[in-house]
Structure formats: C-alpha cells, structure tokens
Coordinates of C-alpha atoms in Angstrom, one line a residue:
M1 CA -16.7 -2.8 10.7
I2 CA -14.6 -2.5 7.6
T3 CA -14.8 0.0 4.7
L4 CA -13.9 -1.0 1.2
G5 CA -13.5 1.1 -1.9
K6 CA -10.7 1.6 -4.4
A7 CA -10.4 -2.0 -5.8
L8 CA -14.1 -2.6 -5.6
G9 CA -15.1 -0.2 -8.3
G10 CA -12.6 -0.9 -11.1
G11 CA -12.2 2.8 -11.5
L12 CA -15.8 3.8 -10.8
P13 CA -16.8 5.5 -7.5
I14 CA -18.1 3.0 -5.0
S15 CA -17.5 2.0 -1.4
A16 CA -19.0 -0.5 1.0
L17 CA -19.3 -1.0 4.7
V18 CA -18.9 -4.6 5.9
G19 CA -19.7 -5.7 9.4
R20 CA -21.7 -8.1 11.6
A21 CA -25.4 -8.3 10.9
E22 CA -26.3 -7.4 14.5
I23 CA -24.5 -4.1 14.1
L24 CA -25.5 -3.2 10.5
D25 CA -29.1 -4.2 11.1
S26 CA -29.4 -1.9 14.1
W27 CA -30.0 1.1 11.9
G28 CA -33.3 -0.2 10.5
P29 CA -34.7 0.7 7.1
G30 CA -33.7 4.1 5.9
G31 CA -31.5 4.7 8.9
F32 CA -28.3 4.8 6.9
F33 CA -27.7 6.4 3.6
G34 CA -25.2 8.3 1.5
T35 CA -25.1 10.6 -1.5
F36 CA -25.5 8.6 -4.7
S37 CA -26.1 5.4 -2.8
G38 CA -26.7 2.3 -4.9
N39 CA -25.6 3.8 -8.3
P40 CA -26.6 0.9 -10.7
L41 CA -23.5 1.1 -12.9
S42 CA -21.1 1.2 -10.0
C43 CA -23.0 -1.6 -8.2
A44 CA -22.9 -3.8 -11.4
V45 CA -19.2 -3.2 -11.8
A46 CA -18.6 -4.0 -8.1
C47 CA -20.5 -7.3 -8.4
K48 CA -18.5 -8.3 -11.5
T49 CA -15.2 -7.2 -9.8
L50 CA -16.0 -9.4 -6.7
E51 CA -16.9 -12.3 -9.0
I52 CA -13.6 -12.0 -10.8
M53 CA -11.6 -11.6 -7.5
K54 CA -13.2 -14.8 -6.2
R55 CA -12.8 -16.7 -9.4
D56 CA -9.1 -15.7 -9.8
K57 CA -8.4 -16.2 -6.1
F58 CA -7.2 -12.6 -5.6
P59 CA -6.8 -12.9 -1.8
A60 CA -4.3 -15.7 -2.3
Q61 CA -2.5 -13.8 -5.1
V62 CA -2.3 -10.6 -2.9
A63 CA -0.9 -12.6 0.0
E64 CA 1.7 -14.2 -2.2
K65 CA 2.8 -11.0 -3.9
G66 CA 2.8 -9.2 -0.6
R67 CA 5.2 -11.9 0.9
Y68 CA 7.4 -11.6 -2.1
F69 CA 7.5 -7.8 -2.0
L70 CA 8.1 -7.7 1.8
E71 CA 10.9 -10.2 1.5
G72 CA 12.5 -8.0 -1.1
L73 CA 12.2 -5.0 1.1
R74 CA 13.7 -6.9 4.0
N75 CA 16.6 -8.0 1.8
L76 CA 17.2 -4.3 1.0
A77 CA 17.2 -3.5 4.7
K78 CA 20.1 -6.0 5.2
K79 CA 22.0 -4.1 2.6
H80 CA 21.2 -0.5 3.5
P81 CA 21.7 0.8 7.1
F82 CA 19.3 3.7 6.4
I83 CA 16.3 1.3 6.3
G84 CA 14.8 0.9 9.7
Q85 CA 11.5 -1.1 10.3
V86 CA 10.0 -2.9 7.3
D87 CA 6.5 -4.4 7.7
G88 CA 3.3 -5.0 5.9
I89 CA 0.4 -7.2 5.3
G90 CA -0.7 -8.3 1.9
L91 CA 0.1 -5.5 -0.5
Y92 CA 0.0 -2.8 2.1
L93 CA 3.7 -2.4 2.8
S94 CA 5.8 0.1 4.8
M95 CA 9.4 1.0 5.1
E96 CA 11.0 3.4 7.6
L97 CA 14.1 5.5 6.9
V98 CA 16.3 6.2 9.9
K99 CA 19.7 7.8 10.6
D100 CA 20.6 5.1 13.1
R101 CA 19.0 1.7 13.5
K102 CA 19.8 1.5 17.2
T103 CA 18.3 4.9 18.2
R104 CA 15.8 4.8 15.3
Q105 CA 16.4 8.5 14.8
P106 CA 14.1 9.5 12.0
A107 CA 15.7 10.5 8.7
A108 CA 13.2 13.2 7.7
N109 CA 15.4 15.2 5.3
E110 CA 16.8 12.1 3.8
S111 CA 13.2 10.8 3.3
S112 CA 12.2 14.0 1.5
F113 CA 15.2 13.7 -0.8
M114 CA 14.4 10.0 -1.4
M115 CA 10.8 10.8 -2.2
T116 CA 11.9 13.2 -4.9
E117 CA 14.3 10.8 -6.4
L118 CA 11.8 7.9 -6.4
L119 CA 9.3 10.1 -8.3
K120 CA 12.0 10.9 -10.8
D121 CA 12.5 7.2 -11.4
G122 CA 8.7 6.6 -11.7
L123 CA 8.0 5.0 -8.4
I124 CA 5.1 6.5 -6.6
C125 CA 4.6 5.8 -2.9
E126 CA 3.3 7.7 0.1
L127 CA 5.6 9.5 2.6
T128 CA 3.9 9.3 6.0
G129 CA 4.6 9.0 9.7
Y130 CA 4.9 11.6 12.4
Y131 CA 8.4 12.4 11.3
H132 CA 7.7 12.0 7.6
N133 CA 10.2 9.1 7.3
R134 CA 7.9 6.2 6.5
F135 CA 7.2 5.1 3.0
N136 CA 3.9 3.3 2.4
L137 CA 3.7 1.2 -0.7
I138 CA 0.2 0.3 -1.7
P139 CA 0.3 -1.2 -5.3
S140 CA -2.6 -2.4 -7.3
F141 CA -3.7 -6.0 -6.8
V142 CA -2.7 -6.8 -10.3
I143 CA 1.0 -5.8 -9.9
S144 CA 3.3 -8.4 -11.5
R145 CA 6.5 -9.9 -10.1
T146 CA 8.4 -8.1 -12.8
E147 CA 6.9 -4.8 -11.6
I148 CA 7.7 -5.7 -8.0
D149 CA 11.3 -6.4 -9.0
K150 CA 11.5 -3.1 -10.8
A151 CA 10.2 -1.3 -7.8
L152 CA 12.8 -3.0 -5.6
E153 CA 15.5 -2.1 -8.1
I154 CA 14.5 1.5 -8.0
F155 CA 14.5 1.5 -4.1
D156 CA 17.9 -0.1 -4.1
K157 CA 19.3 2.6 -6.4
V158 CA 17.7 5.5 -4.7
I159 CA 18.6 4.4 -1.2
G160 CA 22.2 4.1 -2.4
Q161 CA 21.9 7.7 -3.5
V162 CA 20.6 8.7 -0.1
E163 CA 23.5 7.0 1.6
N164 CA 26.0 8.7 -0.6
K165 CA 24.5 12.1 -0.2
F166 CA 23.9 12.0 3.6
K167 CA 26.9 10.0 4.9

C-alpha cells in the first residue's frame, strides 16, 4: 500500500491510498473512511492534476531531474570531504555530513551550522537522521534545471563555509 498527498492536490488538502484490489476491497462498503472524505473540489483538482501529470509525462521528468540533481550532489561529494553518503530516488534526495568518510563519524554540530547557513541563502531542506546529520531534499516536481543548479551552488558555498569553520 502507498499513500499519496502533497503533489496530488495542487495546494488543496487531499490524500489517497493506493494498493492491490484484494487488500483494499477487504474492507467492504463503509469499512474505511476519513474526515472530509471525498471533498468535491479537492477530488476535482486531484483528477485534473493526475491528467496533467500523465499528459506532461511527470514521472519521466521527475526521474530525469532526480538523476541530474543526484549527479550534482555526487560531484560535490568528490570536492568536499565532509559529504558522506549521497543517495536518492527521483526527487527525494539525501546527503549525509560526516567528520570522516572512513569512520562515518556524524557531523552533527557542523550540520546544525550548515542548516542555518543554507536557510540564510534561501535553500530549505530537512535535517534528519539519528545524529541529525542527514539533509533531505524534496523539491517540487516542477523544479527547473536552473533552480537545481542554484541549489547545488548554494550547497557548494555553504559546505565550503562548514569546512573552513570546522577544520
């Protein structure tokens, strides 16, 4: 089973549960419900959004943009020793900050500093992970290559600041 939401509603509140028929049909009529289920406006927007995503081949665009962004992050990792693991699928990307690549010692203080500096430069990402040293990047499906390049430029600059401050 998969849950969907944010991109589906184009800014309106909606979510969906997707799964195999034999699982979803097991509830029977009235066996599954939610508050405000089936809001007509949200459902109409979701239908139109899905139509546009299919027409404009959004899955292929997301895959291509994700590959481009991931390649850019991996290139930054070649340049900056503070970057540990870089991974992702589609436009759900993640980058780890470490003090040492061999030991993978988490760079928690450095990550906190980096998060503050990224925000100052207008780049919003999510600081996660057990040690709070993993940056998740989850941009909009409609991000452009120019915007990806700008994000990579900001990362490059700020990671340089981290390296200078925490040598």
